[in-house]
mmCIF file of C-alpha atoms in Angstrom:
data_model
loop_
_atom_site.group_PDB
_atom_site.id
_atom_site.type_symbol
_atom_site.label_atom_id
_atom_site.label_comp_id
_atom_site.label_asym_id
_atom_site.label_seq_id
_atom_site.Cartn_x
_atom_site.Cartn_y
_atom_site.Cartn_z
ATOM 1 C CA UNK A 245 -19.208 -30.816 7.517
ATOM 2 C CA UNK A 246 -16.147 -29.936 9.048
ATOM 3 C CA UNK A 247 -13.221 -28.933 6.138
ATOM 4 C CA UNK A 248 -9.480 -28.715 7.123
ATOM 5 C CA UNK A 249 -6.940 -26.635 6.015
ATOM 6 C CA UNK A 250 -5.585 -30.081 3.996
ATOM 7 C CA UNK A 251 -8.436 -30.141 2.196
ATOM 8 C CA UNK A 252 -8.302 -26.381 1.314
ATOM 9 C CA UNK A 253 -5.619 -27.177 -0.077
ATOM 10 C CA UNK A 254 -6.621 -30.560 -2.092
ATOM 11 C CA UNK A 255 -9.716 -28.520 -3.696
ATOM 12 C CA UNK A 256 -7.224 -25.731 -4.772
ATOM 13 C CA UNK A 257 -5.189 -28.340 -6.341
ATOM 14 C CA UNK A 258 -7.530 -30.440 -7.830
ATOM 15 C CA UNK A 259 -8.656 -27.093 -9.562
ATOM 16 C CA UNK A 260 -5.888 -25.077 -9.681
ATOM 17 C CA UNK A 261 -5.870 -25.008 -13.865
ATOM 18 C CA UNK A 262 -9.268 -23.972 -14.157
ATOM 19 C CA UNK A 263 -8.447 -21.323 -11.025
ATOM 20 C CA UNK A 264 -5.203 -19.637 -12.808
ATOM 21 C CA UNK A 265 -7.340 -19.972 -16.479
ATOM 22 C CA UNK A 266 -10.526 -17.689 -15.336
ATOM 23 C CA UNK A 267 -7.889 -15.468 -13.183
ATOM 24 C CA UNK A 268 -5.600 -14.739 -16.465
ATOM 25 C CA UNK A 269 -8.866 -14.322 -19.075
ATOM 26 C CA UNK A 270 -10.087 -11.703 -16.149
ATOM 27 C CA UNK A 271 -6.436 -9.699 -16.161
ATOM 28 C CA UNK A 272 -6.457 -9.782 -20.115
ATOM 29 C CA UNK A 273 -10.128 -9.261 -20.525
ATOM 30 C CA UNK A 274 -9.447 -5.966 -18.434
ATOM 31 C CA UNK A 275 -6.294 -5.337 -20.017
ATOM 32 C CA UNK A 276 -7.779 -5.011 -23.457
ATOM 33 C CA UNK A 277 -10.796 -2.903 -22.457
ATOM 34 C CA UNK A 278 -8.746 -0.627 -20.232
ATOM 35 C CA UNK A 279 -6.235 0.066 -22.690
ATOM 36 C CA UNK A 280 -8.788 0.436 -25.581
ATOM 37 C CA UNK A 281 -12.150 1.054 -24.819
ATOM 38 C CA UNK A 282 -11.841 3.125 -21.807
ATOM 39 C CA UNK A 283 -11.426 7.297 -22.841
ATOM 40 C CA UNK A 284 -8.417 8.330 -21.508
ATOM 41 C CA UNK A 285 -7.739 11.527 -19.283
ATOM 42 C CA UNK A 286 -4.538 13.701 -19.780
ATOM 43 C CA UNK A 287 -3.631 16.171 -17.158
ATOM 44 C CA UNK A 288 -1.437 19.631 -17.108
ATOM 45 C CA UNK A 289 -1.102 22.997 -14.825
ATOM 46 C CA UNK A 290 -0.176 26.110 -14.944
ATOM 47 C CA UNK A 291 0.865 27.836 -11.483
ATOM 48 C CA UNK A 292 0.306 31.654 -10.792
ATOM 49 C CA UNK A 293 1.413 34.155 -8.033
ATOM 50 C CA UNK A 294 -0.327 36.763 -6.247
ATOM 51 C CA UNK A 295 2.173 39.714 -6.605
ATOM 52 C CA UNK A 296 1.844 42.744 -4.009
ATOM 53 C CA UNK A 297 4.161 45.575 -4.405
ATOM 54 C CA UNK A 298 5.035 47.615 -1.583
ATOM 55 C CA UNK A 299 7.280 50.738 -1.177
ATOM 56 C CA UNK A 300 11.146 50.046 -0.277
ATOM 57 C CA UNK A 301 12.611 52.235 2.533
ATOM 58 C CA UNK A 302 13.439 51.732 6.043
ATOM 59 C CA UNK A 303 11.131 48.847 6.522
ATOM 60 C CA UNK A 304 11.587 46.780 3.853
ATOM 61 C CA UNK A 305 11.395 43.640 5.177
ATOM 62 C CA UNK A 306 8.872 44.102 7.364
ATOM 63 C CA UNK A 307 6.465 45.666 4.708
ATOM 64 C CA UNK A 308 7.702 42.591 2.462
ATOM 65 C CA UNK A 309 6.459 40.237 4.943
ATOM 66 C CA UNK A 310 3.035 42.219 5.403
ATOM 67 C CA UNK A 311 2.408 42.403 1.773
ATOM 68 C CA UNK A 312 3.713 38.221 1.785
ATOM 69 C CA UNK A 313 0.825 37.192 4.255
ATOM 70 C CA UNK A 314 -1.459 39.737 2.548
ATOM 71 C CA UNK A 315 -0.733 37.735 -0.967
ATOM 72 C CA UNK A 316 -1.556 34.187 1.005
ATOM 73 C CA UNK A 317 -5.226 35.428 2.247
ATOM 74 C CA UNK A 318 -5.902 36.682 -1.455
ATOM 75 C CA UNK A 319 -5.233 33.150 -2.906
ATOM 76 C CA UNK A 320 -8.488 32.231 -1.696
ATOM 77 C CA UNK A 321 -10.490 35.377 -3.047
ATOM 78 C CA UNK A 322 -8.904 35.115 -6.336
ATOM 79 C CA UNK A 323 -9.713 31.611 -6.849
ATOM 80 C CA UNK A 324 -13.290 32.446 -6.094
ATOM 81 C CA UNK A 325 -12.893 34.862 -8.537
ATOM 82 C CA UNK A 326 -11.449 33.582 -11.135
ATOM 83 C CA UNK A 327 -14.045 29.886 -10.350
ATOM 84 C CA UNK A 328 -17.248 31.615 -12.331
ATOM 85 C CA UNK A 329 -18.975 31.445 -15.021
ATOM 86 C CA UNK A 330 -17.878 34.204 -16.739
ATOM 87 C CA UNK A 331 -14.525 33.777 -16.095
ATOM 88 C CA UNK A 332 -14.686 30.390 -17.763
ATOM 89 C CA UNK A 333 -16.766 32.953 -20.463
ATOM 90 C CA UNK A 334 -13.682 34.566 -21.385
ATOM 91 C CA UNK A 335 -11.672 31.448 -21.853
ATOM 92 C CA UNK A 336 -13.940 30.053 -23.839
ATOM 93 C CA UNK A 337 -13.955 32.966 -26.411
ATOM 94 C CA UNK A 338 -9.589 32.965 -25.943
ATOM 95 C CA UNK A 339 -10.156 29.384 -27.684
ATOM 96 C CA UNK A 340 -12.606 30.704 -30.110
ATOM 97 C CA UNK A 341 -15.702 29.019 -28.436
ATOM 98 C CA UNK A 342 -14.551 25.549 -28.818
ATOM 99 C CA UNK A 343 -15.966 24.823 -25.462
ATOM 100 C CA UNK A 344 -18.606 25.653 -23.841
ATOM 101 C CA UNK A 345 -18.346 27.734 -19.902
ATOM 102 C CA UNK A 346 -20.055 24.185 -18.459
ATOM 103 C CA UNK A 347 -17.583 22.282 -20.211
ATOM 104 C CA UNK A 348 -14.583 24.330 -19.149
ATOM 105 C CA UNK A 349 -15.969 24.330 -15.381
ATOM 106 C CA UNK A 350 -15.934 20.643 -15.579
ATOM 107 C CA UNK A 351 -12.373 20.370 -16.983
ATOM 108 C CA UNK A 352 -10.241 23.158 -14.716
ATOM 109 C CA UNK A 353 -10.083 23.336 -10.961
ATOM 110 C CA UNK A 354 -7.790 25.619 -8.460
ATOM 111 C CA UNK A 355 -6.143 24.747 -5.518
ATOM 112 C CA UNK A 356 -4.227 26.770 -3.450
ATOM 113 C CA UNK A 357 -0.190 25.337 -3.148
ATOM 114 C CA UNK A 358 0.622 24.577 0.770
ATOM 115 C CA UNK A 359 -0.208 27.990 2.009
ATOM 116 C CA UNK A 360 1.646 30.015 -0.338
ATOM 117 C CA UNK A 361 0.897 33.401 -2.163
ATOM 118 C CA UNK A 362 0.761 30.645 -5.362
ATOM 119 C CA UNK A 363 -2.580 28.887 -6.867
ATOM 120 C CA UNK A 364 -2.743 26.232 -9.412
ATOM 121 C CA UNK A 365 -5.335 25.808 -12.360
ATOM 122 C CA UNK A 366 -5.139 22.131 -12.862
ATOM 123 C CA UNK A 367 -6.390 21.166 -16.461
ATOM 124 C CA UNK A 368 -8.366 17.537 -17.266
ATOM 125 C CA UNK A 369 -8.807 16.484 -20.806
ATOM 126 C CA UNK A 370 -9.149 13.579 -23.457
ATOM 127 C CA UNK A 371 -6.409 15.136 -25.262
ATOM 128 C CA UNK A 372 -2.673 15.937 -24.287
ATOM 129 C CA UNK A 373 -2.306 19.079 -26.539
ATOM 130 C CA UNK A 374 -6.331 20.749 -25.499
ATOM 131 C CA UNK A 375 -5.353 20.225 -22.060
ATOM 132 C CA UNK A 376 -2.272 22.349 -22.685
ATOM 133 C CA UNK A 377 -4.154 24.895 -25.307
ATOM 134 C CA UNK A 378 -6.662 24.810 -22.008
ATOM 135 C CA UNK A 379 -4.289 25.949 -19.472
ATOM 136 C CA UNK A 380 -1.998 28.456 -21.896
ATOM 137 C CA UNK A 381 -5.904 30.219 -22.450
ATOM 138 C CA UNK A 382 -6.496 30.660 -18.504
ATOM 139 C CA UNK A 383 -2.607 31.568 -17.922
ATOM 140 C CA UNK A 384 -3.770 34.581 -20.202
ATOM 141 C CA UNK A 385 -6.845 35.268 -19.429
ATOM 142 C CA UNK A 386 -6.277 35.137 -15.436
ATOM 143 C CA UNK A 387 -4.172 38.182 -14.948
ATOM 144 C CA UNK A 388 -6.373 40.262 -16.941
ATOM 145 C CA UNK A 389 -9.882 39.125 -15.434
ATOM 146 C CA UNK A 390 -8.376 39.870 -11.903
ATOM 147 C CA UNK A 391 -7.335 43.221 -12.870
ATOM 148 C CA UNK A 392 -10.450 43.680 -14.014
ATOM 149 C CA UNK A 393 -12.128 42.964 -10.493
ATOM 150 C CA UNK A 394 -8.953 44.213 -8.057
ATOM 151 C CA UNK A 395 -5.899 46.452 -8.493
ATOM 152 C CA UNK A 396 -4.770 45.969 -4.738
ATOM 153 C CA UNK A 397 -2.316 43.141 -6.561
ATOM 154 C CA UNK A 398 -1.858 41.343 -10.221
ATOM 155 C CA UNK A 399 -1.121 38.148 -11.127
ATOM 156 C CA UNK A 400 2.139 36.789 -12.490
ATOM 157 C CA UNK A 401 2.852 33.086 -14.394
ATOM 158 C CA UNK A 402 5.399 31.253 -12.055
ATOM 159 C CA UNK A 403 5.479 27.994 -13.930
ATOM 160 C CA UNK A 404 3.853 27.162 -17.474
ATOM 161 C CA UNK A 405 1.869 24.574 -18.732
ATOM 162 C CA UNK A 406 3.507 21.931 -20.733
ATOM 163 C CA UNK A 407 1.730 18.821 -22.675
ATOM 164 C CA UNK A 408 1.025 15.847 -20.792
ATOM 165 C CA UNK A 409 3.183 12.447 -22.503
ATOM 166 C CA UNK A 410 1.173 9.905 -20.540
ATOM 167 C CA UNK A 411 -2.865 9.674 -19.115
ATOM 168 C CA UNK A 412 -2.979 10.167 -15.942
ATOM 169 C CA UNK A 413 -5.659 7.513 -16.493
ATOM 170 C CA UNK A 414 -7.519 4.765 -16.804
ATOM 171 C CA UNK A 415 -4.590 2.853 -15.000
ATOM 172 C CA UNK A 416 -4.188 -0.348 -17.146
ATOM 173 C CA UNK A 417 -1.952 -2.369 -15.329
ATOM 174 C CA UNK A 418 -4.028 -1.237 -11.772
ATOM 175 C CA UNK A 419 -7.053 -3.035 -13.426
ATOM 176 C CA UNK A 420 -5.510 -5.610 -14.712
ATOM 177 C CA UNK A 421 -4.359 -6.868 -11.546
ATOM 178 C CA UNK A 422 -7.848 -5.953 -10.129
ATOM 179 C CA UNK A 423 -9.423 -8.142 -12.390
ATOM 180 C CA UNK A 424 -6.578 -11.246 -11.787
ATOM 181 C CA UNK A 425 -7.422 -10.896 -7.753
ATOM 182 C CA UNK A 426 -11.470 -11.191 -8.530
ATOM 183 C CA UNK A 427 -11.029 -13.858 -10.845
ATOM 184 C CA UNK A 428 -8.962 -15.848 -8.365
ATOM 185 C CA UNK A 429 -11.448 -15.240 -6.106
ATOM 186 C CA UNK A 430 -14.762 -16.162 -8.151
ATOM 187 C CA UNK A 431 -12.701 -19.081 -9.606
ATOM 188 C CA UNK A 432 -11.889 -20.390 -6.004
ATOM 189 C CA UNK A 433 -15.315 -19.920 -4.469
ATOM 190 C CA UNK A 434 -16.505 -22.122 -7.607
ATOM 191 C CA UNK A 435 -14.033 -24.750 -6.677
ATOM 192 C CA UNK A 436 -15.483 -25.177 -3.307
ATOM 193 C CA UNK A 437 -19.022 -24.381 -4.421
ATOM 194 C CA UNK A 438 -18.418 -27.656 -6.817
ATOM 195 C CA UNK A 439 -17.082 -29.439 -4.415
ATOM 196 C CA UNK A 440 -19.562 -28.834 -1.958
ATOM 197 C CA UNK A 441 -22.354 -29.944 -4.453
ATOM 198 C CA UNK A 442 -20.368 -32.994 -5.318
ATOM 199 C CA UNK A 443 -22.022 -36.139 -4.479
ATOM 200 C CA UNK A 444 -20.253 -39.058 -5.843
ATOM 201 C CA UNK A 445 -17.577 -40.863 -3.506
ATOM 202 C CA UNK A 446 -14.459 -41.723 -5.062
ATOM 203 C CA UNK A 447 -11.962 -44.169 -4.394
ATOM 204 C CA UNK A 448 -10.497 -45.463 -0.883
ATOM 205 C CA UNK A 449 -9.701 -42.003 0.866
ATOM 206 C CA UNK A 450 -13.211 -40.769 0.541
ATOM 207 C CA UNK A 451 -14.773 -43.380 2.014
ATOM 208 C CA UNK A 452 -12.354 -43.611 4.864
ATOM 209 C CA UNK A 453 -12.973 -39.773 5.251
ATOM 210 C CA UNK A 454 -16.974 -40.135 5.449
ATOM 211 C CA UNK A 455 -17.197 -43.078 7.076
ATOM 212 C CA UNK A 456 -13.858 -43.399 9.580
ATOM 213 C CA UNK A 457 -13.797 -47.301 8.427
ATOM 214 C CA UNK A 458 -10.778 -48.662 6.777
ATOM 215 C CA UNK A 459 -11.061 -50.397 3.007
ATOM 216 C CA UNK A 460 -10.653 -53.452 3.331
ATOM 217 C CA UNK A 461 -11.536 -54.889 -0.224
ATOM 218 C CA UNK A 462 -12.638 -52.706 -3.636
ATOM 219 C CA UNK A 463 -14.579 -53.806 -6.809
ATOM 220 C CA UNK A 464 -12.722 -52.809 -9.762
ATOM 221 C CA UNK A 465 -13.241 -51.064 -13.041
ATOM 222 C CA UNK A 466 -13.495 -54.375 -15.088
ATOM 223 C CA UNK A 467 -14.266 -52.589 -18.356
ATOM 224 C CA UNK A 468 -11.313 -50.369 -17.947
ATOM 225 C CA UNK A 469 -9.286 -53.501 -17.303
ATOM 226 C CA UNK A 470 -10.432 -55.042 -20.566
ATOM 227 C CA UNK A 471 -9.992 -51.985 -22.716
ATOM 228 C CA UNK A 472 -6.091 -51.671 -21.134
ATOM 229 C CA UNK A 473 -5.522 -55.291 -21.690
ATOM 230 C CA UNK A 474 -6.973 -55.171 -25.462
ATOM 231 C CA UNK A 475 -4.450 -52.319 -25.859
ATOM 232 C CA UNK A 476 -1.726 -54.589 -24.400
ATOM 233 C CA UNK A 477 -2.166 -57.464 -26.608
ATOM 234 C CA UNK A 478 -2.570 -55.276 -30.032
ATOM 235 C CA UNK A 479 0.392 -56.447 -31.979
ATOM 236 C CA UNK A 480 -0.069 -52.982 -34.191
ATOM 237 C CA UNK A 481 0.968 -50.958 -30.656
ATOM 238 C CA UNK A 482 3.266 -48.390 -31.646
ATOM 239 C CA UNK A 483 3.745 -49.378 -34.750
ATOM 240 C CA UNK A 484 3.154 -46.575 -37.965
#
């Protein structure tokens, strides 16, 4: 069976309330579970430096520069460091063992910032103020468990955490429209699904469409006729 972009169109229409009704329960079904079912995730940093000092004299800038590019290859090694278990150890007992080392592992991560002497612990909680009790515990811990590994350079706090005011998810209104778009298009393959299973031939148009015959006569609903002409002739019509 051959299907037109006309009659595309004439299925959409003929179901376009029951298409937008299952597309808007979808978005609000989503909405509602998003925005209170789903745990939400609040996120904060704290950013550190890798601070080399280096003797001032004739070559100053050159042995700043040295000690510059020496501070970007130690990024790497002090994230590695600082990325084990007993690092995440000595948080946990700077916030009184209220986490477990697995659980702080799952919740910080660093990343080193474009190639810079400066690294990033990045802090994921369900709560805005643990995620920032989280990072303040690491910005104090950190310089002291490198120190404790390597004096070649120390650490130094370039930007503190502060508490997250929104999550940075689940994204409600994301979903939302997630859901709208799959229940337009479960809605719409259902219209054409019906309509594909639909059997009975309607009026004049359908049968000129199946069988490319004109209509030239049509026998009509007499029982509808007689109810419509009972409803004429009531002499209580419209009256209270």
């Amino acid at each position: 069976m051959e299907i037109s972009l006309k009659d595309i169109l004439n299925i959409i229409k003929k179901n376009i309330i029951i298409i937008l009704s299952v597309s808007i329960i979808f978005a609000l079904c989503s909405f509602f579970y998003t925005k209170f079912f789903i745990p939400k995730t609040y996120k904060t940093s704290v950013k550190l430096c890798v601070s080399i000092s280096y003797n001032s004299g004739s070559n100053s800038s050159y042995e700043s520069l040295q000690a510059y590019n020496f501070a970007q290859r130690l990024v790497a090694t002090y994230v590695e460091i600082l990325d084990t278990n007993s690092y995440y150890s000595s948080v946990a007992k700077t916030l009184n063992d209220k986490y477990t080392a697995t659980q702080l592992s799952s919740r910080i991560s660093f990343k080193s910032v474009d190639n810079t002497d400066i690294f990033e612990a990045v802090v994921r909680s369900d709560s805005p103020t643990e995620a920032k009790a989280i990072a303040d515990a690491v910005a104090e811990t950190a310089p002291k468990a490198i120190a404790n590994v390597s004096n070649i350079a120390e650490l130094k706090i370039v930007d503190e955490a502060v508490v997250p005011k929104s999550p940075i998810s689940p994204n409600v209104k994301n979903n939302a429209a997630l859901a709208f778009i799959a229940g337009l298009v479960l809605s719409i393959i259902f219209a054409f699904i019906r309509d594909y299973f639909d059997t009975k031939i309607r009026y004049n148009e359908d049968m000129t469409t199946l069988c490319d015959l004109p209509v030239l006569a049509a026998v009509p609903d007499f029982e509808a006729f007689a109810n419509n002409k009972k409803l004429d002739n009531d002499p209580f019509k419209g009256k209270k």
